Amino acid sequence: MAPSLLWQAVTSTARLSTVTQILIFLPLTLSTLSTHAFLLLSLLLFIHALIHGTLTLLWGSAALSVLQVPVHSFLLLVCFNAFSQTIHPWIVTAATWWGWLLRWSSPGFIVMEGLSSLLVAQKLGQIGKEYVGESENTEWQFALLIAAAAAYVASAWWIVVAYPAAASSPLSSTLLGVALTAFIFLTCIGFVVRRTNIVESSCLALFLAYNVWLCGFDQLSNWAPAVAYTPLLSNILPHLQTLVNFFSNTLPKPVLVALCYRLIVLHFASRILPTIGAGSWESDASDDDGWEGRATSKLTKLLLTYRQAIFITVYSHLLLLDHPAQIWWRWMNIFFTLVLWAIELSVSSDDITKEWKVE
């Protein structure tokens, strides 16, 4: 038992070390070297993550998490060495193409985030409905009503606080007004046709407030790579506190928030996908491959296997976009999710709605 716990602690520490290195190395390279150096490191880390995920899929050993720990530092040294002298044209070309791919993948990330957020909100609404239906008293009903009310109030407060920065121009204020009007309209329509509930609606209200907040995140303190920091090497030994401040300032706060949210909703959505339509599958679980044979279950397995590659891609994409670009993609994310919710409310069949949301 003790060796097993020790090995589990080692593998968990290795995974944490991997995440920490990726979080620090990418913005560090972008701020101390150049955009091409950052793209090269991102590409190398992505290729390594693909290899690691494939080996995990084929081998499945926990030792891979420990063996990959020194690889990230090695790739960082390779990147620094490559840009310490005359850069080979092929390196610049590869970095440029990777940056082009990341920039043009923005619609894909918006679709994934919006769809995942909607799935998570609907799943929470379904869970709330099940708890209320199974409870013999009104305690769960009051608890859900209070929680939903708190979410609505928190969303409204969040939007009011973020309004001066998020609605800094006539266009952005107009977009905010349209988004809020559309959300209230869809919520009322969903309640009337009984295809949504307060839990799902309050979760989407928080999603809307979160994106509005990111649109107006303190632009004066926004992260500006390559101009805000001094070289790292001169600060290592003589100024340890400066080094600590360097790392704390290198990690851009809005990017970290967006990264955490995007990865969390994608993770939960990958867990939710196999449960959609589970009623018919549960009855036939003994036939063929049952649960494991479902396409959504296979997709979930692939997403979890290659989650490190997804993490690197999402993080690199967020670091690469400048603040104005992120604002416009946030507005597109809001309206895409609202349109997706409107389509879902209008085309859901009565049977699916009864099983998935409300009776």
Short mmCIF file of C-alpha atoms in Angstrom, two decimals:
data_model
loop_
_atom_site.label_atom_id
_atom_site.label_comp_id
_atom_site.label_asym_id
_atom_site.label_seq_id
_atom_site.Cartn_x
_atom_site.Cartn_y
_atom_site.Cartn_z
CA MET A 1 0.00 0.00 0.00
CA ALA A 2 2.79 2.43 0.91
CA PRO A 3 4.75 2.00 -2.37
CA SER A 4 1.50 2.51 -4.28
CA LEU A 5 0.75 5.75 -2.45
CA LEU A 6 4.33 6.89 -2.96
CA TRP A 7 4.18 6.20 -6.69
CA GLN A 8 0.84 8.00 -6.94
CA ALA A 9 2.37 11.02 -5.19
CA VAL A 10 5.33 10.96 -7.60
CA THR A 11 3.12 10.81 -10.70
CA SER A 12 0.85 13.56 -9.37
CA THR A 13 3.86 15.76 -8.66
CA ALA A 14 5.16 15.05 -12.17
CA ARG A 15 1.85 16.11 -13.73
CA LEU A 16 1.80 19.29 -11.65
CA SER A 17 5.39 20.02 -12.68
CA THR A 18 4.46 19.57 -16.34
CA VAL A 19 1.56 22.02 -16.10
CA THR A 20 3.68 24.55 -14.19
CA GLN A 21 6.50 24.41 -16.73
CA ILE A 22 4.13 24.96 -19.63
CA LEU A 23 2.40 27.83 -17.85
CA ILE A 24 5.71 29.62 -17.22
CA PHE A 25 7.84 28.69 -20.24
CA LEU A 26 5.50 29.91 -22.98
CA PRO A 27 4.93 33.50 -21.75
CA LEU A 28 8.56 33.60 -20.58
CA THR A 29 9.78 32.90 -24.10
CA LEU A 30 7.35 35.38 -25.60
CA SER A 31 8.46 38.16 -23.25
CA THR A 32 12.22 37.57 -23.30
CA LEU A 33 12.88 36.50 -26.89
CA SER A 34 10.34 37.04 -29.66
CA THR A 35 7.06 35.88 -31.09
CA HIS A 36 8.82 33.43 -33.40
CA ALA A 37 10.68 31.89 -30.45
CA PHE A 38 7.40 31.55 -28.58
CA LEU A 39 5.77 29.89 -31.59
CA LEU A 40 8.70 27.52 -31.99
CA LEU A 41 8.51 26.44 -28.35
CA SER A 42 4.74 26.07 -28.61
CA LEU A 43 5.13 23.90 -31.69
CA LEU A 44 7.78 21.70 -30.05
CA LEU A 45 5.66 21.30 -26.92
CA PHE A 46 2.63 20.44 -29.05
CA ILE A 47 4.54 17.77 -31.00
CA HIS A 48 5.86 16.32 -27.75
CA ALA A 49 2.33 16.30 -26.31
CA LEU A 50 1.05 14.41 -29.35
CA ILE A 51 3.80 11.81 -28.95
CA HIS A 52 3.12 11.57 -25.22
CA GLY A 53 -0.63 11.15 -25.79
CA THR A 54 -0.07 8.47 -28.42
CA LEU A 55 2.26 6.52 -26.13
CA THR A 56 -0.28 6.84 -23.33
CA LEU A 57 -3.01 5.55 -25.64
CA LEU A 58 -0.91 2.57 -26.74
CA TRP A 59 1.05 1.84 -23.57
CA GLY A 60 -0.98 3.43 -20.79
CA SER A 61 1.81 3.45 -18.22
CA ALA A 62 1.85 6.08 -15.47
CA ALA A 63 5.62 6.22 -15.81
CA LEU A 64 5.20 8.39 -18.91
CA SER A 65 4.13 11.30 -16.71
CA VAL A 66 7.44 11.10 -14.83
CA LEU A 67 9.60 10.52 -17.89
CA GLN A 68 8.31 13.62 -19.69
CA VAL A 69 9.18 16.09 -16.88
CA PRO A 70 12.72 16.99 -18.12
CA VAL A 71 11.61 17.20 -21.75
CA HIS A 72 9.99 20.63 -21.36
CA SER A 73 13.13 22.20 -19.91
CA PHE A 74 15.16 20.61 -22.69
CA LEU A 75 12.85 22.07 -25.34
CA LEU A 76 13.12 25.48 -23.70
CA LEU A 77 16.93 25.30 -23.90
CA VAL A 78 16.69 24.22 -27.54
CA CYS A 79 14.50 27.21 -28.30
CA PHE A 80 16.82 29.65 -26.50
CA ASN A 81 19.83 28.18 -28.29
CA ALA A 82 18.14 28.36 -31.69
CA PHE A 83 17.44 32.09 -31.27
CA SER A 84 20.80 32.96 -29.71
CA GLN A 85 22.40 32.96 -33.15
CA THR A 86 21.38 33.32 -36.78
CA ILE A 87 17.96 31.76 -37.16
CA HIS A 88 17.55 29.11 -39.81
CA PRO A 89 14.87 30.04 -42.39
CA TRP A 90 13.12 26.71 -41.92
CA ILE A 91 12.63 27.47 -38.23
CA VAL A 92 11.09 30.83 -39.02
CA THR A 93 8.84 29.24 -41.64
CA ALA A 94 7.66 26.51 -39.27
CA ALA A 95 6.98 29.05 -36.51
CA THR A 96 5.13 31.33 -38.94
CA TRP A 97 2.90 28.53 -40.19
CA TRP A 98 2.15 27.41 -36.63
CA GLY A 99 1.21 30.97 -35.69
CA TRP A 100 -1.00 31.22 -38.77
CA LEU A 101 -2.72 27.96 -37.79
CA LEU A 102 -3.29 29.16 -34.23
CA ARG A 103 -4.78 32.47 -35.37
CA TRP A 104 -7.11 30.85 -37.87
CA SER A 105 -8.23 28.28 -35.32
CA SER A 106 -9.98 31.01 -33.30
CA PRO A 107 -13.46 30.10 -34.64
CA GLY A 108 -12.89 26.50 -33.60
CA PHE A 109 -12.01 27.51 -30.06
CA ILE A 110 -15.06 29.76 -29.90
CA VAL A 111 -17.31 26.91 -31.04
CA MET A 112 -15.79 24.51 -28.50
CA GLU A 113 -16.07 26.96 -25.62
CA GLY A 114 -19.62 28.03 -26.43
CA LEU A 115 -20.87 24.50 -27.02
CA SER A 116 -19.13 23.18 -23.91
CA SER A 117 -20.52 26.00 -21.77
CA LEU A 118 -24.05 25.30 -23.00
CA LEU A 119 -23.67 21.56 -22.36
CA VAL A 120 -22.42 22.17 -18.82
CA ALA A 121 -25.27 24.61 -18.10
CA GLN A 122 -27.84 22.13 -19.40
CA LYS A 123 -26.31 19.29 -17.39
CA LEU A 124 -26.46 21.37 -14.22
CA GLY A 125 -30.08 22.16 -15.00
CA GLN A 126 -30.82 18.47 -15.43
CA ILE A 127 -29.10 17.61 -12.14
CA GLY A 128 -31.09 20.29 -10.34
CA LYS A 129 -34.34 18.97 -11.81
CA GLU A 130 -33.49 15.42 -10.72
CA TYR A 131 -32.72 16.48 -7.17
CA VAL A 132 -35.98 18.38 -6.93
CA GLY A 133 -37.93 15.46 -8.40
CA GLU A 134 -36.39 12.90 -6.03
CA SER A 135 -36.75 15.03 -2.92
CA GLU A 136 -39.88 14.46 -0.81
CA ASN A 137 -39.75 17.91 0.76
CA THR A 138 -39.27 21.44 -0.49
CA GLU A 139 -35.76 21.94 0.87
CA TRP A 140 -34.06 21.26 -2.46
CA GLN A 141 -36.50 23.53 -4.26
CA PHE A 142 -35.77 26.42 -1.93
CA ALA A 143 -32.02 25.73 -2.11
CA LEU A 144 -32.03 25.77 -5.91
CA LEU A 145 -34.17 28.90 -5.99
CA ILE A 146 -31.78 30.68 -3.64
CA ALA A 147 -28.74 29.48 -5.58
CA ALA A 148 -30.24 30.56 -8.90
CA ALA A 149 -31.22 33.93 -7.45
CA ALA A 150 -27.70 34.39 -6.11
CA ALA A 151 -26.31 33.54 -9.56
CA TYR A 152 -28.60 36.09 -11.21
CA VAL A 153 -27.63 38.77 -8.71
CA ALA A 154 -23.92 37.95 -9.02
CA SER A 155 -24.20 38.11 -12.82
CA ALA A 156 -25.94 41.48 -12.71
CA TRP A 157 -23.38 42.86 -10.27
CA TRP A 158 -20.51 41.49 -12.38
CA ILE A 159 -21.89 43.13 -15.53
CA VAL A 160 -22.46 46.46 -13.77
CA VAL A 161 -18.89 46.45 -12.43
CA ALA A 162 -17.45 45.55 -15.82
CA TYR A 163 -19.70 47.92 -17.79
CA PRO A 164 -17.48 51.06 -17.77
CA ALA A 165 -14.57 49.16 -19.32
CA ALA A 166 -16.53 46.67 -21.43
CA ALA A 167 -18.77 49.35 -22.98
CA SER A 168 -16.01 51.85 -23.69
CA SER A 169 -17.27 52.51 -27.23
CA PRO A 170 -20.74 52.95 -28.78
CA LEU A 171 -20.38 49.66 -30.65
CA SER A 172 -19.42 47.65 -27.59
CA SER A 173 -22.21 49.19 -25.51
CA THR A 174 -24.67 48.34 -28.30
CA LEU A 175 -23.41 44.75 -28.40
CA LEU A 176 -23.81 44.48 -24.64
CA GLY A 177 -27.36 45.78 -24.82
CA VAL A 178 -28.26 43.36 -27.61
CA ALA A 179 -26.70 40.44 -25.73
CA LEU A 180 -28.57 41.21 -22.51
CA THR A 181 -31.87 41.71 -24.36
CA ALA A 182 -31.42 38.44 -26.26
CA PHE A 183 -30.57 36.57 -23.08
CA ILE A 184 -33.65 37.87 -21.23
CA PHE A 185 -35.86 37.15 -24.24
CA LEU A 186 -34.57 33.58 -24.62
CA THR A 187 -34.94 32.97 -20.90
CA CYS A 188 -38.58 34.08 -20.95
CA ILE A 189 -39.30 32.03 -24.07
CA GLY A 190 -37.63 28.99 -22.51
CA PHE A 191 -39.74 29.31 -19.38
CA VAL A 192 -42.96 29.71 -21.37
CA VAL A 193 -42.38 26.64 -23.57
CA ARG A 194 -40.92 24.73 -20.58
CA ARG A 195 -37.65 23.90 -22.31
CA THR A 196 -35.31 25.43 -19.76
CA ASN A 197 -35.15 26.03 -16.03
CA ILE A 198 -33.70 28.59 -13.64
CA VAL A 199 -30.51 26.59 -13.03
CA GLU A 200 -29.60 26.48 -16.72
CA SER A 201 -30.58 30.12 -17.24
CA SER A 202 -28.58 31.33 -14.23
CA CYS A 203 -25.51 29.42 -15.41
CA LEU A 204 -25.75 31.09 -18.81
CA ALA A 205 -26.16 34.44 -17.07
CA LEU A 206 -22.84 33.81 -15.31
CA PHE A 207 -21.31 32.83 -18.64
CA LEU A 208 -22.50 36.09 -20.17
CA ALA A 209 -21.17 38.14 -17.26
CA TYR A 210 -17.83 36.33 -17.39
CA ASN A 211 -17.31 37.15 -21.05
CA VAL A 212 -18.37 40.77 -20.57
CA TRP A 213 -15.87 41.06 -17.73
CA LEU A 214 -13.08 39.70 -19.93
CA CYS A 215 -14.02 42.21 -22.64
CA GLY A 216 -13.35 45.03 -20.20
CA PHE A 217 -10.52 43.54 -18.16
CA ASP A 218 -8.24 46.37 -16.92
CA GLN A 219 -6.71 47.36 -20.23
CA LEU A 220 -4.06 49.52 -18.59
CA SER A 221 -2.55 46.50 -16.88
CA ASN A 222 -3.01 44.28 -19.89
CA TRP A 223 -0.10 42.05 -20.70
CA ALA A 224 2.32 43.53 -23.25
CA PRO A 225 5.05 41.04 -24.16
CA ALA A 226 8.51 42.06 -25.31
CA VAL A 227 8.25 45.56 -23.85
CA ALA A 228 7.41 45.17 -20.17
CA TYR A 229 10.22 43.00 -18.84
CA THR A 230 13.96 43.00 -18.54
CA PRO A 231 16.06 39.98 -19.55
CA LEU A 232 15.81 37.04 -17.20
CA LEU A 233 19.45 36.03 -16.78
CA SER A 234 20.56 39.31 -15.21
CA ASN A 235 17.95 38.89 -12.47
CA ILE A 236 18.57 35.31 -11.35
CA LEU A 237 21.31 35.61 -8.73
CA PRO A 238 21.56 39.25 -7.65
CA HIS A 239 17.84 40.00 -7.44
CA LEU A 240 15.80 37.01 -6.36
CA GLN A 241 12.80 39.16 -5.52
CA THR A 242 12.94 40.68 -8.97
CA LEU A 243 12.91 37.18 -10.40
CA VAL A 244 9.84 36.28 -8.37
CA ASN A 245 8.12 39.45 -9.54
CA PHE A 246 9.15 38.62 -13.06
CA PHE A 247 7.38 35.27 -12.99
CA SER A 248 4.31 36.69 -11.27
CA ASN A 249 4.03 39.45 -13.88
CA THR A 250 4.89 37.21 -16.82
CA LEU A 251 1.79 35.08 -16.33
CA PRO A 252 -1.01 37.23 -17.80
CA LYS A 253 -4.01 37.20 -15.46
CA PRO A 254 -6.88 37.39 -18.02
CA VAL A 255 -5.22 34.72 -20.15
CA LEU A 256 -4.93 32.39 -17.16
CA VAL A 257 -8.57 32.97 -16.25
CA ALA A 258 -9.70 32.31 -19.83
CA LEU A 259 -7.44 29.26 -20.05
CA CYS A 260 -8.77 27.74 -16.82
CA TYR A 261 -12.38 28.34 -17.80
CA ARG A 262 -11.97 26.99 -21.33
CA LEU A 263 -10.20 23.82 -20.17
CA ILE A 264 -12.65 23.21 -17.32
CA VAL A 265 -15.78 23.49 -19.47
CA LEU A 266 -14.18 21.37 -22.20
CA HIS A 267 -13.29 18.71 -19.63
CA PHE A 268 -16.80 18.61 -18.18
CA ALA A 269 -18.37 18.65 -21.64
CA SER A 270 -16.27 15.64 -22.64
CA ARG A 271 -17.64 13.87 -19.55
CA ILE A 272 -21.21 14.91 -20.38
CA LEU A 273 -21.22 13.85 -24.04
CA PRO A 274 -21.44 10.08 -23.34
CA THR A 275 -24.46 10.65 -21.06
CA ILE A 276 -26.58 12.35 -23.71
CA GLY A 277 -29.32 9.95 -24.73
CA ALA A 278 -28.15 7.48 -22.11
CA GLY A 279 -31.64 6.17 -21.52
CA SER A 280 -31.76 4.03 -24.65
CA TRP A 281 -28.18 2.94 -24.25
CA GLU A 282 -28.56 1.85 -20.67
CA SER A 283 -31.26 -0.59 -21.68
CA ASP A 284 -29.01 -2.08 -24.36
CA ALA A 285 -25.83 -2.06 -22.31
CA SER A 286 -25.49 -5.81 -22.69
CA ASP A 287 -25.59 -5.64 -26.48
CA ASP A 288 -22.45 -5.26 -28.55
CA ASP A 289 -19.97 -3.00 -26.82
CA GLY A 290 -22.56 -1.18 -24.70
CA TRP A 291 -21.33 2.09 -23.24
CA GLU A 292 -17.77 1.73 -24.49
CA GLY A 293 -18.93 1.30 -28.08
CA ARG A 294 -20.55 4.71 -28.28
CA ALA A 295 -18.97 7.32 -30.52
CA THR A 296 -19.19 9.98 -27.81
CA SER A 297 -17.38 7.69 -25.36
CA LYS A 298 -14.55 7.21 -27.85
CA LEU A 299 -14.40 10.98 -28.41
CA THR A 300 -14.17 11.51 -24.66
CA LYS A 301 -11.30 9.04 -24.43
CA LEU A 302 -9.41 10.83 -27.20
CA LEU A 303 -9.97 14.25 -25.62
CA LEU A 304 -8.71 13.05 -22.24
CA THR A 305 -5.76 11.23 -23.79
CA TYR A 306 -4.59 14.28 -25.74
CA ARG A 307 -5.58 16.84 -23.11
CA GLN A 308 -1.98 18.06 -22.81
CA ALA A 309 -1.87 18.89 -26.52
CA ILE A 310 -5.22 20.68 -26.19
CA PHE A 311 -3.90 22.57 -23.17
CA ILE A 312 -0.82 23.77 -25.08
CA THR A 313 -2.84 24.77 -28.14
CA VAL A 314 -5.45 26.70 -26.16
CA TYR A 315 -2.80 28.45 -24.05
CA SER A 316 -0.69 29.37 -27.07
CA HIS A 317 -3.72 30.71 -28.89
CA LEU A 318 -4.71 32.93 -25.96
CA LEU A 319 -1.16 34.24 -25.56
CA LEU A 320 -0.84 34.96 -29.27
CA LEU A 321 -3.97 37.11 -29.59
CA ASP A 322 -3.68 40.76 -28.71
CA HIS A 323 -6.25 42.45 -26.48
CA PRO A 324 -8.49 43.96 -29.23
CA ALA A 325 -8.67 40.61 -31.01
CA GLN A 326 -9.61 38.84 -27.80
CA ILE A 327 -12.40 41.37 -27.20
CA TRP A 328 -14.03 40.76 -30.57
CA TRP A 329 -13.73 37.01 -30.24
CA ARG A 330 -15.38 37.30 -26.81
CA TRP A 331 -18.36 39.09 -28.33
CA MET A 332 -18.58 36.43 -31.03
CA ASN A 333 -18.47 33.79 -28.32
CA ILE A 334 -21.39 35.43 -26.50
CA PHE A 335 -23.58 35.68 -29.57
CA PHE A 336 -22.65 32.23 -30.87
CA THR A 337 -23.70 30.68 -27.55
CA LEU A 338 -26.95 32.66 -27.50
CA VAL A 339 -27.76 31.64 -31.08
CA LEU A 340 -26.92 28.03 -30.24
CA TRP A 341 -29.19 28.18 -27.19
CA ALA A 342 -31.98 29.71 -29.28
CA ILE A 343 -31.68 26.92 -31.85
CA GLU A 344 -31.67 24.31 -29.11
CA LEU A 345 -34.80 25.79 -27.52
CA SER A 346 -36.63 25.94 -30.85
CA VAL A 347 -35.77 22.53 -32.33
CA SER A 348 -35.74 20.30 -29.22
CA SER A 349 -38.42 17.68 -29.43
CA ASP A 350 -40.82 17.25 -26.56
CA ASP A 351 -39.49 13.79 -25.67
CA ILE A 352 -35.88 14.91 -25.54
CA THR A 353 -36.85 17.99 -23.54
CA LYS A 354 -38.72 15.93 -20.97
CA GLU A 355 -35.79 13.58 -20.49
CA TRP A 356 -33.02 16.18 -20.56
CA LYS A 357 -34.46 19.26 -18.88
CA VAL A 358 -37.97 19.63 -17.46
CA GLU A 359 -41.07 17.53 -17.18
#
